[in-house]
Every structure is written in structure tokens, then in C-alpha cells.
Coordinates of C-alpha atoms in Angstrom, one line a residue:
X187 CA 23.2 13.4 -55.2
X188 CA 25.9 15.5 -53.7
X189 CA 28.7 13.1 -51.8
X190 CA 30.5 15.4 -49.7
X191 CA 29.3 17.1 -46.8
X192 CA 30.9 19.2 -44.3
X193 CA 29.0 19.7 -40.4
X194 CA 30.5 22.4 -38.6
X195 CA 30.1 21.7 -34.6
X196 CA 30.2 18.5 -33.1
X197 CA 27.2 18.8 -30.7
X198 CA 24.4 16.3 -30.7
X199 CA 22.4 17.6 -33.1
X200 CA 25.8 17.2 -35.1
X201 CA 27.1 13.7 -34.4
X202 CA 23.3 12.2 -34.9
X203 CA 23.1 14.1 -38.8
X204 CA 26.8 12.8 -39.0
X205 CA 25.6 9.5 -38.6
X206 CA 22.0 9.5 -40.7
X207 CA 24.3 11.1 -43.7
X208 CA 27.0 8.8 -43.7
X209 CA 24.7 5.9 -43.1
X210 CA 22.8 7.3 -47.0
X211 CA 26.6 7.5 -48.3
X212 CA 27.6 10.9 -48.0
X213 CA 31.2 11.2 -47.4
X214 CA 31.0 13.3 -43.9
X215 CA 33.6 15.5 -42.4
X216 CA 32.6 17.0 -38.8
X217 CA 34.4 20.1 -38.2
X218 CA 34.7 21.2 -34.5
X219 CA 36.4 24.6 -33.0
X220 CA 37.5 23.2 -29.6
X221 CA 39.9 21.0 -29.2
X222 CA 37.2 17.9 -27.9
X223 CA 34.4 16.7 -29.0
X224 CA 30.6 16.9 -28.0
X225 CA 30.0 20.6 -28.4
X226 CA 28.4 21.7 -25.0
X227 CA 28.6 18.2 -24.1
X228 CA 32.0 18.2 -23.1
X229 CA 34.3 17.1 -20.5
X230 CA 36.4 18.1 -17.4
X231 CA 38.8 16.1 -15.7
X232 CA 41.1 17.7 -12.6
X233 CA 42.6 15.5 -9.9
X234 CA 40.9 12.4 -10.6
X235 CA 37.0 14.2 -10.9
X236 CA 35.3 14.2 -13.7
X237 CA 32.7 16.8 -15.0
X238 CA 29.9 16.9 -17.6
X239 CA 30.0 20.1 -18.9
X240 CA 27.3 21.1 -20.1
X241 CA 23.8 18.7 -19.8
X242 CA 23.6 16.5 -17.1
X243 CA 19.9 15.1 -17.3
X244 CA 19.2 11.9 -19.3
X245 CA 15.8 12.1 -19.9
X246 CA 13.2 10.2 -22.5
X247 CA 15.5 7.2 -23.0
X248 CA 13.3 5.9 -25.7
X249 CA 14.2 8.8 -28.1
X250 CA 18.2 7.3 -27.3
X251 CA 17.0 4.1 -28.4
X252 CA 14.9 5.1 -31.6
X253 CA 18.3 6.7 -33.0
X254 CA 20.2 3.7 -31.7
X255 CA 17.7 1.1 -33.6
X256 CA 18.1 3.3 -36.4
X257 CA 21.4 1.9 -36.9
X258 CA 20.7 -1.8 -35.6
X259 CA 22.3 -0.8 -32.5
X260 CA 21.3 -0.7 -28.8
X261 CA 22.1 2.5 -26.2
X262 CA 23.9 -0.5 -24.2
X263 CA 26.4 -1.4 -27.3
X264 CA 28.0 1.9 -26.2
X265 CA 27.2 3.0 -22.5
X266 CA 25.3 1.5 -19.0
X267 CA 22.5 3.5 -17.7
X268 CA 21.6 3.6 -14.4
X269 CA 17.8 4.8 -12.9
X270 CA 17.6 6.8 -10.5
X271 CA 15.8 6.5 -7.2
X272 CA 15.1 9.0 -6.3
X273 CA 15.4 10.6 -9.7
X274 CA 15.9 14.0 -8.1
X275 CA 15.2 15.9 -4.5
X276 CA 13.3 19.6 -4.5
X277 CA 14.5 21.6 -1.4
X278 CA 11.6 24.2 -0.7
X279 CA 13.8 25.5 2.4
X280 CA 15.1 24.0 5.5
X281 CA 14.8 21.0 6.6
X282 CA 11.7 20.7 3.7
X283 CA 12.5 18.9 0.6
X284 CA 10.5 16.0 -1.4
X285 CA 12.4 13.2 -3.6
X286 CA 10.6 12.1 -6.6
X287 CA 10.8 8.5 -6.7
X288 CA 11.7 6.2 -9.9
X289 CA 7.7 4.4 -9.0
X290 CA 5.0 6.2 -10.2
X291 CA 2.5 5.0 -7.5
X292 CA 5.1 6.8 -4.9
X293 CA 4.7 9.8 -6.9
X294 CA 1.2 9.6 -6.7
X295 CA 1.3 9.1 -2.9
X296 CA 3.7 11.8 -2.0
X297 CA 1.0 13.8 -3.6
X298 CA -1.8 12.8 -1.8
X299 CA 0.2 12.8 1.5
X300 CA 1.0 16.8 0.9
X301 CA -2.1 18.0 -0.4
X302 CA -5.3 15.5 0.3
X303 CA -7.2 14.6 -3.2
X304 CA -4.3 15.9 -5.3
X305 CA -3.5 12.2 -6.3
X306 CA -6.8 12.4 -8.3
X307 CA -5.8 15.3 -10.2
X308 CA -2.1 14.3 -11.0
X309 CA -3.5 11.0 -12.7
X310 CA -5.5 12.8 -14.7
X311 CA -3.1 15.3 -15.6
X312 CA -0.1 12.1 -16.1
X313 CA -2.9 10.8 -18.4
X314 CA -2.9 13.5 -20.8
X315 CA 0.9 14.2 -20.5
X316 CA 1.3 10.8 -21.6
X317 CA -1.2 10.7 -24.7
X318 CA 0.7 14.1 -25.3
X319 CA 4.0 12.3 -25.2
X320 CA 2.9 9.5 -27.6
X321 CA 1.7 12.1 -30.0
X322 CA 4.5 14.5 -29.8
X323 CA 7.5 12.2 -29.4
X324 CA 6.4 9.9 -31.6
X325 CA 5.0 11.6 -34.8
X326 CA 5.2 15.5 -34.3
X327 CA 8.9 16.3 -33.2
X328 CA 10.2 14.4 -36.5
X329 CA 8.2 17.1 -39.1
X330 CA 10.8 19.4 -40.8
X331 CA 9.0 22.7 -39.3
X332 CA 8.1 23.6 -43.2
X333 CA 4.8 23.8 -42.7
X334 CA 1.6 24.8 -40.6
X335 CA 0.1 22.0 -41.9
X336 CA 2.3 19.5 -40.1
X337 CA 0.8 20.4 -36.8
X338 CA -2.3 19.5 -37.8
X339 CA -3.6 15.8 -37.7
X340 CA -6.6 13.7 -35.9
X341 CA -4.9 13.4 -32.5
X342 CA -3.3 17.5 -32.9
X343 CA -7.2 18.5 -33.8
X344 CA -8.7 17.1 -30.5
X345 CA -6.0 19.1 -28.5
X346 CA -6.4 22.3 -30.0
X347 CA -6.9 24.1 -27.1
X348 CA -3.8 22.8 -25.6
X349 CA -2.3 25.3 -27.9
X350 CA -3.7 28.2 -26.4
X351 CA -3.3 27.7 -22.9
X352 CA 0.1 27.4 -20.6
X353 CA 1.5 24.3 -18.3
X354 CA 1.2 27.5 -15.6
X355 CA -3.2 27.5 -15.4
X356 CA -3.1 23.7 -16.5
X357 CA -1.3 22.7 -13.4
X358 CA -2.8 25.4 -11.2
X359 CA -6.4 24.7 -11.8
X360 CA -6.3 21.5 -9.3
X361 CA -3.0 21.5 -7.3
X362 CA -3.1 24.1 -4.8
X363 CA 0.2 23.4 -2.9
X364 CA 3.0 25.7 -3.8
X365 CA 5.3 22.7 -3.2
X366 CA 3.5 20.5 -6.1
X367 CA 2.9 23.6 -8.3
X368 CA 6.8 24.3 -8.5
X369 CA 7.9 20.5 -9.2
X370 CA 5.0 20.4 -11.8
X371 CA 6.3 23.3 -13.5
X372 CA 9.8 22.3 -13.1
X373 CA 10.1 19.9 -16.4
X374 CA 9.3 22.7 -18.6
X375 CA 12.2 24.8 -17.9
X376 CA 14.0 22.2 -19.6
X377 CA 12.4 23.7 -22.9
X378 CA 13.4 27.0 -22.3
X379 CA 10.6 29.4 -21.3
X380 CA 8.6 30.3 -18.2
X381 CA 5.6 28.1 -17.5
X382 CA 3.3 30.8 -18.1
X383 CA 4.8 31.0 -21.7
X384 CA 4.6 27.6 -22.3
X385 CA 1.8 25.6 -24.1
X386 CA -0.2 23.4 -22.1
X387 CA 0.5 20.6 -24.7
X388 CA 4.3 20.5 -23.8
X389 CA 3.0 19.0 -20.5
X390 CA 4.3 15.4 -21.8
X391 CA 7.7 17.0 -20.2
X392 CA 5.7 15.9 -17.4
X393 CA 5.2 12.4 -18.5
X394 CA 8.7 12.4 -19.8
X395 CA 10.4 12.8 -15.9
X396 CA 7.4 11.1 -14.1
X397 CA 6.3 7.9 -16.9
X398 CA 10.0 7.4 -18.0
X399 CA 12.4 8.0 -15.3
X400 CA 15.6 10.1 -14.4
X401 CA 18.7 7.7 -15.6
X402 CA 22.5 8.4 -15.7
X403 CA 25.1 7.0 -18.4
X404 CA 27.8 4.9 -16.1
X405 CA 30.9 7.6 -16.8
X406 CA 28.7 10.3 -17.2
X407 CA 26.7 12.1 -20.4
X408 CA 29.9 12.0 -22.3
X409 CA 29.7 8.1 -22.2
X410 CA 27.0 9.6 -25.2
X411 CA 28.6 11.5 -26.9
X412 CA 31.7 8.8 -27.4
X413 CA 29.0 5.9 -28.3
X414 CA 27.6 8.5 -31.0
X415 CA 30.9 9.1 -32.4
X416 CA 32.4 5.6 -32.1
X417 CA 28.7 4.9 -34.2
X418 CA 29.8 8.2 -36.8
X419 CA 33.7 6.6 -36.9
X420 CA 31.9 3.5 -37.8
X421 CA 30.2 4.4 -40.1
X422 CA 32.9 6.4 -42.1
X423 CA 32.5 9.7 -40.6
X424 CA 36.0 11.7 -40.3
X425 CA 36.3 14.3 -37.5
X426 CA 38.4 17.6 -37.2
X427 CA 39.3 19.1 -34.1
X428 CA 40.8 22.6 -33.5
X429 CA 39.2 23.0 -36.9
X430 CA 37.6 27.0 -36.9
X431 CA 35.3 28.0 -39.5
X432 CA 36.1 31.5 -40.5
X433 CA 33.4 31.7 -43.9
X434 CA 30.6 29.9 -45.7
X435 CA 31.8 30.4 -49.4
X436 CA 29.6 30.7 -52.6
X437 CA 29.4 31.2 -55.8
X438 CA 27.8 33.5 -58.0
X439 CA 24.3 31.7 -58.5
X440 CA 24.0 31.6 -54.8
X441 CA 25.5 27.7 -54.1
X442 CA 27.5 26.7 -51.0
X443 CA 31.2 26.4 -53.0
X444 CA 33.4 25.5 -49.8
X445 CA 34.3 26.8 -46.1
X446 CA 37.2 28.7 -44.9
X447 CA 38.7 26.5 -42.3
X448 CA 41.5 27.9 -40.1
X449 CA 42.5 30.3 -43.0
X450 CA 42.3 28.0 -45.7
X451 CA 39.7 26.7 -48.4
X452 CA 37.9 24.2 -48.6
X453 CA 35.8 22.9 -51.5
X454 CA 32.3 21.5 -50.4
X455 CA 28.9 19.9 -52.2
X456 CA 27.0 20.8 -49.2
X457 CA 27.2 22.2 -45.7
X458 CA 25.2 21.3 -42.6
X459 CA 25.5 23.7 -39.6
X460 CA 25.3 22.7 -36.1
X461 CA 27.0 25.3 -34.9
X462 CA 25.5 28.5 -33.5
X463 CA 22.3 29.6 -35.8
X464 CA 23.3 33.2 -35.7
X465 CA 26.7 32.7 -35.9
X466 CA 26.4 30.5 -38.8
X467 CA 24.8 33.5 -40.4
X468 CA 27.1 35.9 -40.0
X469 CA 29.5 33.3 -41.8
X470 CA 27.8 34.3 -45.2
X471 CA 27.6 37.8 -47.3
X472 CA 25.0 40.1 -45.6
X473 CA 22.6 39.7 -48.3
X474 CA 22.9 36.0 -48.0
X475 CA 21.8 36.1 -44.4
X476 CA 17.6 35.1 -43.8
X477 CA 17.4 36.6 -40.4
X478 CA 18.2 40.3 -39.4
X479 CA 19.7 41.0 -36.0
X480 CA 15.9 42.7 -35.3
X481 CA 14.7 39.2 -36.2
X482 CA 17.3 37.5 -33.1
X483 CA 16.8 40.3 -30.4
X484 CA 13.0 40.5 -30.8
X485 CA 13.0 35.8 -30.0
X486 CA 12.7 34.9 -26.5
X487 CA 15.6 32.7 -26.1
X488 CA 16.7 30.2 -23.3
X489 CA 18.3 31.0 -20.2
X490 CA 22.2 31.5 -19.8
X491 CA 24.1 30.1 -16.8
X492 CA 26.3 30.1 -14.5
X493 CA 27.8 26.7 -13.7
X494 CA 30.6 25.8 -10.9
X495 CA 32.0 22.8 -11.3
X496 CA 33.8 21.9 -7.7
X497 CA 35.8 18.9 -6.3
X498 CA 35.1 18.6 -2.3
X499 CA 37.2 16.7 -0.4
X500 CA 34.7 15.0 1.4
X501 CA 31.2 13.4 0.8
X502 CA 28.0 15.7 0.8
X503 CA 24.8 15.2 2.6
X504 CA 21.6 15.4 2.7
X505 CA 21.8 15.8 -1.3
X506 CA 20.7 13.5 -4.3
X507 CA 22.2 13.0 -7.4
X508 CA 19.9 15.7 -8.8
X509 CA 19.0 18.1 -6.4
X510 CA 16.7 21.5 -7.3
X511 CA 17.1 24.3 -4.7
X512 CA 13.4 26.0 -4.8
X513 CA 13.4 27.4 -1.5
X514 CA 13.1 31.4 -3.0
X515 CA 10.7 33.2 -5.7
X516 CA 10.1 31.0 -8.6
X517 CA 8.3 33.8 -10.5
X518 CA 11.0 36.7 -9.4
X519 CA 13.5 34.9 -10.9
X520 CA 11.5 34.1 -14.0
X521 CA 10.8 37.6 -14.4
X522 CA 14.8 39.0 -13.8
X523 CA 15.8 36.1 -16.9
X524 CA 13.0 37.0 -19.4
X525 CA 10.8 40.0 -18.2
X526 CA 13.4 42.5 -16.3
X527 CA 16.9 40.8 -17.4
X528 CA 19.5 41.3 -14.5
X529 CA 21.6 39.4 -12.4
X530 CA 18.9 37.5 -10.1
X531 CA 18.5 39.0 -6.4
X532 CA 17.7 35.4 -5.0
X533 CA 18.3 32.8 -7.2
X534 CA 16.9 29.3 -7.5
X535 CA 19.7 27.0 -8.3
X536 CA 20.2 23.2 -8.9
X537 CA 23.2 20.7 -7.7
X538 CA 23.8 17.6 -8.9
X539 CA 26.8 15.2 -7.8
X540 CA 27.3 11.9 -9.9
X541 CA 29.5 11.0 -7.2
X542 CA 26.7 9.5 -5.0
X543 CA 26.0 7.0 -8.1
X544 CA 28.7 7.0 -10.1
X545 CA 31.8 6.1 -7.8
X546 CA 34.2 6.9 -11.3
X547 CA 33.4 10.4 -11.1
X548 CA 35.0 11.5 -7.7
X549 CA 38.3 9.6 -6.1
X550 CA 37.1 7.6 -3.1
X551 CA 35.8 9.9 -0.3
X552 CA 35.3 13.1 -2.2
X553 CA 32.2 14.7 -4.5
X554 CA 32.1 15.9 -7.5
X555 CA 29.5 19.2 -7.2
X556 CA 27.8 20.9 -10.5
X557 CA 25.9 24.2 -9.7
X558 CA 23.9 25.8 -12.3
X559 CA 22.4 28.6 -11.8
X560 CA 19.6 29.9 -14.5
X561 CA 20.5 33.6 -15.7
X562 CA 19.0 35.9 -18.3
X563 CA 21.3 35.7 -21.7
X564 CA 23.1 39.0 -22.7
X565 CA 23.9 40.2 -19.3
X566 CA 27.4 41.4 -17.8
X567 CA 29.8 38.2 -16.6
X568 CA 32.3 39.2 -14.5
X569 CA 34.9 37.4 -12.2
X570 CA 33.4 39.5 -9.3
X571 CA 29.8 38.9 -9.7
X572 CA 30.9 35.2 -10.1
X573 CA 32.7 34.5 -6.9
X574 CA 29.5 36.5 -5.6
X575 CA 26.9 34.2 -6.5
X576 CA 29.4 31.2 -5.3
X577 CA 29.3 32.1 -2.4
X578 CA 25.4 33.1 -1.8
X579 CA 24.3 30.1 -3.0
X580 CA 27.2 27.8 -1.4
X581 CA 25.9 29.9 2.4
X582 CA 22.5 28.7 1.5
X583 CA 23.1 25.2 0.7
X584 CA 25.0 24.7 4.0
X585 CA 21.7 26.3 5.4
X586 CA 19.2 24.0 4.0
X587 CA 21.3 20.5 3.7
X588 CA 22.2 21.2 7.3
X589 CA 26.1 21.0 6.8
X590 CA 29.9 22.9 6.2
X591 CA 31.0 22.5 2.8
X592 CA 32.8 25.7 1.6
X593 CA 36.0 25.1 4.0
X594 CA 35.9 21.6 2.2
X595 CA 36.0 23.2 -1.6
X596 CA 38.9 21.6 -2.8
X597 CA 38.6 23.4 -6.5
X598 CA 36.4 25.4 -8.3
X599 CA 35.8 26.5 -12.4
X600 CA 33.2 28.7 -13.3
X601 CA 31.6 28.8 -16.7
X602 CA 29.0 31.8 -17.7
X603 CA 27.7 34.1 -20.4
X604 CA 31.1 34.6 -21.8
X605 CA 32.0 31.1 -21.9
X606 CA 29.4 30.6 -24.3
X607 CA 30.4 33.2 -26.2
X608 CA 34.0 32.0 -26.8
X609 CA 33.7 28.2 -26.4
X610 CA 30.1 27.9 -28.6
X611 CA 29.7 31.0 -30.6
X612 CA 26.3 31.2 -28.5
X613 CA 24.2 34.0 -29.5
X614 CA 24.0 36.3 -26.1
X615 CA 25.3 33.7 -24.2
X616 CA 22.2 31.7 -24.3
X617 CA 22.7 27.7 -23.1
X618 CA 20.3 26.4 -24.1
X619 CA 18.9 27.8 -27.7
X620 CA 15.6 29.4 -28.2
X621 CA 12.3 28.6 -26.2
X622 CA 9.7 27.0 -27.0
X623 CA 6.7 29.1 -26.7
X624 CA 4.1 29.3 -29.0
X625 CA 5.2 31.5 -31.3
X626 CA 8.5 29.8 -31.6
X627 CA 7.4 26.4 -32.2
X628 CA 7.4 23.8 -34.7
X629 CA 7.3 25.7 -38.5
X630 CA 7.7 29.0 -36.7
X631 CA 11.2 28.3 -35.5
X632 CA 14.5 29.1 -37.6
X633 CA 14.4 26.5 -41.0
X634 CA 16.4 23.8 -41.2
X635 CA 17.0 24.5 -44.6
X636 CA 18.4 27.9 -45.8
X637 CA 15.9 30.1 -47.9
X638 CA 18.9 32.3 -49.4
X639 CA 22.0 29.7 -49.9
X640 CA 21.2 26.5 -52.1
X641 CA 22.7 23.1 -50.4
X642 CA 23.0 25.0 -46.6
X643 CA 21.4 23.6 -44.0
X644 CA 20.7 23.9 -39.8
X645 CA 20.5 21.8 -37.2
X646 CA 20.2 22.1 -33.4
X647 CA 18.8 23.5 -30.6
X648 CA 17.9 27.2 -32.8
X649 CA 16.1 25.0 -35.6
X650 CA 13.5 22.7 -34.8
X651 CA 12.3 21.0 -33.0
X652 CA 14.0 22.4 -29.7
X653 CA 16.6 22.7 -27.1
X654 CA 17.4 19.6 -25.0
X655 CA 19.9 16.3 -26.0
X656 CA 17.0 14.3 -27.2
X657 CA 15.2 16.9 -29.6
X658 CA 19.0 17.4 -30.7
X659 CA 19.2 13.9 -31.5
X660 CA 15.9 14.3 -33.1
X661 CA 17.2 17.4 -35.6
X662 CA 19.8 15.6 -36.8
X663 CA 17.7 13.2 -37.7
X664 CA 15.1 15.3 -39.5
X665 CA 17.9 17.4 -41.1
X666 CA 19.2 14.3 -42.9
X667 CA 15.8 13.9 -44.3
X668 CA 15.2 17.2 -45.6
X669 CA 18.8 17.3 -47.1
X670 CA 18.2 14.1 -49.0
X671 CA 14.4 15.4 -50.2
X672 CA 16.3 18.5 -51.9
X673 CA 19.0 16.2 -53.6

């Protein structure tokens, strides 16, 4: 069995592999380009706020606590989570937003009291995103994506047809009200692709932010990412920071031999990527490489953003901690990220400000504010068209929330398409990986295990199963499996 293994990124897909390996007794070295930990999970601190980075949603708690258990611990050995009531608040224009409550009966009843019999149709539709959920979460996201055949067992063969349809004509065949339609469609963003692209059997999204909850980790996501690495350090992991990986090197019958790190070589049994796909790629000799650049342009991949992270010297109103801005053209904006890829005319956007829950993230009086606003990867980033969209969104939330906060804006730091570039080695810029539509699911994603370099292996949001903390969490895991099956 090969002992020593280097990971190159320190993401979540990283730290949970780092931890399955060292747990089977793999020596593990985690080598990371920035100078902190957590990958696109980092931290931003400025005049006593504090900013997530990168993922702010803490969704499907369970799949926290499966990898937790793994290890005899408990998500609460490491960080307190908080659920939130309401989990988040959908503005649909002025003066018109709905906040989905922590209580599934509420849910139901907001429903009902928008669109008269619609509670009938979201129980049924809750129902199946549920006995979706147990299938998927449970059994389907933790298969290697090696074969056809893993997709295919008694619950899978009943649902079929899920396959073959979208989230988009599921939801639409009952629900009439444009308001319900958009917060129904909502969760699937999360993996990546328009709802019209998206198989109706990823509905358990559904489940996963109306059965389980919207929670926050006391201190923020990266509250996570330290618990995962205090479990890694624990466990014998080593980390590198600062540590750039110039070259994948091998030797003449094909075998990972070592890495270049930082100009200088290092000898390696094994290497496990959770770094960039593509970029990981171009690490190697072109003939080494199992995906042309045809291969990457032709995927459908993720959105990009733009993010603003802003310190306000007062406190905001009439916001949640998650709040979704859905008050323009759901589908024109879907169509200017993945159909017609430009800089959006009207954007949707979301907010979210831990301050309102989590007092540690703003000094007393002030908010913390996270913008994000979903654009299509690849496209020109410049300071201009930045301070642009700052402001068009900034004049509409002071429209819809019914306050001044711009004059308040304390600080501001953008983050976009070349940020993700530089920082993550992020092919095109994407954020979040590549989408899950049918074609790109399951065994017809990127392998986890290299087809052209013996003892190279993937993880992460490019691999499977997906993009999102928990299916990162998830990859790590089933990356560890398939690296000790080849030993």
C-alpha cells in the first residue's frame, strides 16, 4: 500500500479525503496555494467584521454528521449551529417578500394562503423530494461515478422517469403562482444549472431546504473548515501554506513520481487533487492529460460571481439572514449565464448578513453585508463594470427593503471572475464547478481516478458527485475509497 500522499488544495473536498486517508494510515501532506486554509471557504476580517468568503449556506446537516460519525466525532465537538427562522426571505419587489419558515406546516400554509389548494400539491411534491433524498443522499451520492450501473437499483428503477424530466415542468404542472414557482426552483441553483436543465429527481434539493432546515455555524462557515482541520491535525495530517504546485511529475511507465512545489521536487507515492480539475491537468505532459480543452468548453459549468463583501455602519432592515432578491426575470438572467453569456441587464441577486444572528460577525451596531450576484463564467471582469453592478443592485435594495444604506457603506471588497482565476485556478472563473444536468451526472462527470497517470486521483466539485460543501464532503469521502480499492 502506498504511505505517502500528497493533496494539493485545501478545500472541502480536500480536508474530508485528508482525513479518511490519514484515518487508513497514509501519511498525508495538504498542500495549499494561498496563504489560509479552506480553499473557497475562506476568511475576511477588516475592522472587527468578519466574512465567509466563499459558501455561506449550511445545508443537509446530516451529511456533516455522517462524516463527523465517521470519525467518532459529533459536528458539535468542533462548532454550534444555529437554525434559522426564517431560514431565508424571497423579495419578489416592493413591499412583497415571503420568509420560509424553519416549520414545515408554516411552509405549507404560506402556500395555501398565496395560491388556494397549492398546499395539496407541495405535500405531494415534499413527499417525493424526500423519498428522493433518502435514496440519493444516502446510497447514490457515495458511488465512485465508474459506472452506469451504479445508478441503477430497485428504488433508481421506479424513478426512471425522473431522469428525463426537469425540476422546471415538475414544479410547474401544479403551482401556478409565479411567487411559489421561483422559490421552488430556487434550491436547484445550488447545483449549478437552470431548472429547466435539471432532472426532476434532484428535487430532494427541495426536501433538503424545506425537511432539514437552513442553519448557521456560530462564527460563521469557517467555524467548518477549522473543525475539519483540527479533525485532519488530529489525525496526523500536516498542512502547507503558501505551498504552489508548479508540475505533476512522472516517470517513464506513466506513475505519479513527485510534484514540483514552489520550484522544488518532491518525491510522492500518490497524489490526490482537489485543486482545480483543469488546472490539475495542465500540471501533467499533454499526452498525459484525459480531457481536451474541446472536452472543457463544450460542459455546461456553474455560474461565476460577483460578490461584495461590505461593512455598514449601521444595522439593516427589513432583511433576513438569507435574503434572495427575485423581484426581475428569473429566466433572462438564466439565459445571459448559460444561453447568451453576458454581463446580466437586470440581475437577480442574494444578501445575506450573519450579523442579525451571529452578533461575532459585525462590532455592535453595524452589519456585515455579502452580495452575490450569479454571472455567466468566462466573461470580462473589470473594476468599472464592478462598481456598476454595486451600485444597481445597492439602488434596488434601498428600493425594495424601504431604506438608505449606500451613504452608510462603511467598506467594500469585491471578488469576481478574475478572482477565481488567481486565488483558485478556477477554470473560466466558474464558482461553483460543473452542473449537474443530466448529461453531467454521476459516471458521466470527470473520474475521480485518472485514466492516463497510475496513483493520480480527483476530488471536488469537477468530479463527482457535485458542486456544493456537502457533496464536497462526500468526494473526499468516496475518493479515499477508490484510492484504497486500486492499492
Amino acid at each position: 500500500m502506498s504511505k505517502n500522499i500528497y493533496i494539493i488544495g485545501s478545500g472541502f473536498s480536500a480536508l474530508s479525503a485528508s482525513c479518511y486517508l490519514a484515518k487508513e494510515g497514509y501519511k498525508v501532506t495538504v498542500l495549499e496555494k494561498n496563504d489560509t486554509l479552506g480553499g473557497r471557504a475562506r476568511q475576511f476580517k477588516k475592522d472587527g467584521f468578519t466574512f465567509d468568503l466563499g459558501p455561506s449556506w449550511y445545508w443537509m446537516p446530516d451529511v456533516f454528521e455522517r462524516f463527523f460519525a465517521d470519525f467518532g466525532k459529533k459536528a458539535s465537538d468542533y462548532y454550534v449551529l444555529d437554525k434559522l427562522n426564517p431560514g431565508y426571505e424571497v423579495y419578489f419587489g416592493e413591499n412583497s417578500s415571503l420568509k420560509i419558515s424553519e416549520n414545515l406546516e408554516e411552509i405549507y400554509q404560506m402556500f395555501e394562503n398565496e395560491e388556494a389548494g397549492s398546499a395539496k400539491h407541495l405535500k405531494s411534491f415534499i413527499s417525493s423530494a424526500k423519498s428522493n433524498y433518502d435514496t440519493a443522499i444516502k446510497d447514490l451520492v457515495y458511488k465512485p461515478g465508474v459506472s452506469p450501473l451504479e445508478l441503477v437499483t430497485t428504488k433508481t428503477v421506479t424513478r426512471v422517469s425522473q431522469f428525463f424530466s426537469t425540476i422546471s415542468k415538475q414544479v410547474r404542472k401544479n403551482i401556478k403562482s409565479k411567487k411559489l414557482i421561483k422559490i421552488l426552483e430556487f434550491p436547484v441553483l445550488f447545483l449549478g444549472a437552470k431548472p429547466s436543465d435539471t432532472p426532476a429527481f434532484y428535487n430532494f434539493m427541495n426536501y433538503a431546504d424545506f425537511g432539514l432546515g437552513t442553519w448557521h455555524p456560530r462564527g460563521g462557515m469557517y467555524k467548518v473548515v477549522e473543525g475539519m482541520v483540527a479533525l485532519a491535525t488530529s489525525l496526523g495530517v500536516e498542512f502547507k501554506v503558501n505551498a504552489n504546485v508548479d508540475k505533476i511529475v512522472t516517470n517513464s511507465n506513466n506513475e505519479v513520481a513527485g510534484l514540483v512545489v514552489n520550484g522544488e521536487k518532491i518525491d510522492t507515492d500518490l497524489v490526490l487533487s482537489g485543486a482545480d480539475y483543469h488546472h490539475t491537468e495542465t500540471l501533467l505532459n499533454e499526452d498525459e492529460k484525459q480531457y481536451s480543452e474541446k472536452y472543457w468548453s463544450k460542459k455546461t459549468f456553474a455560474p461565476s460571481s460577483l460578490l461584495f463583501y461590505v461593512g455598514f455602519d449601521k444595522k439593516v432592515e427589513n432583511v433576513s439572514h438569507h435574503t434572495l432578491f427575485f423581484d426581475t426575470d428569473f429566466e433572462l438572467h438564466a439565459k445571459e449565464i448559460y444561453d447568451n453569456p453576458k454581463w446580466p441587464s437586470d440581475p437577480l441577486f442574494y444578501a445575506n448578513f450573519t450579523s442579525i444572528t451571529d452578533k461575532t460577525s459585525a462590532p455592535e451596531g453595524k452589519e456585515a453585508g455579502f452580495f452575490l450576484i450569479p454571472l455567466a463564467p468566462g466573461i470580462e471582469d473589470t473594476e468599472a463594470l464592478r462598481e456598476e453592478y454595486f451600485h444597481k443592485i445597492l439602488d434596488r435594495f434601498e428600493i425594495l427593503t424601504n431604506q438608505e444604506v449606500k451613504k452608510h457603506v462603511l467598506f467594500k471588497r469585491s471578488f469576481c471572475v478574475k478572482d477565481f482565476k488567481q486565488e483558485y485556478n478556477s477554470y473560466k472563473g466558474n464558482a461553483y464547478g460543473m452542473a449537474n444536468t443530466l448529461l453531467q451526472t454521476a459516471f458521466l462527470r470527470p473520474k475521480i481516478k485518472s485514466s492516463k497517470v497510475k496513483n493520480l486521483y480527483f476530488t471536488g466539485q469537477l468530479t463527482v458527485p457535485g458542486p456544493g460543501v456537502p457533496p464536497a464532503l462526500i468526494s473526499g469521502k468516496i475518493a479515499t475509497e477508490l484510492i484504497i480499492k486500486n492499492q
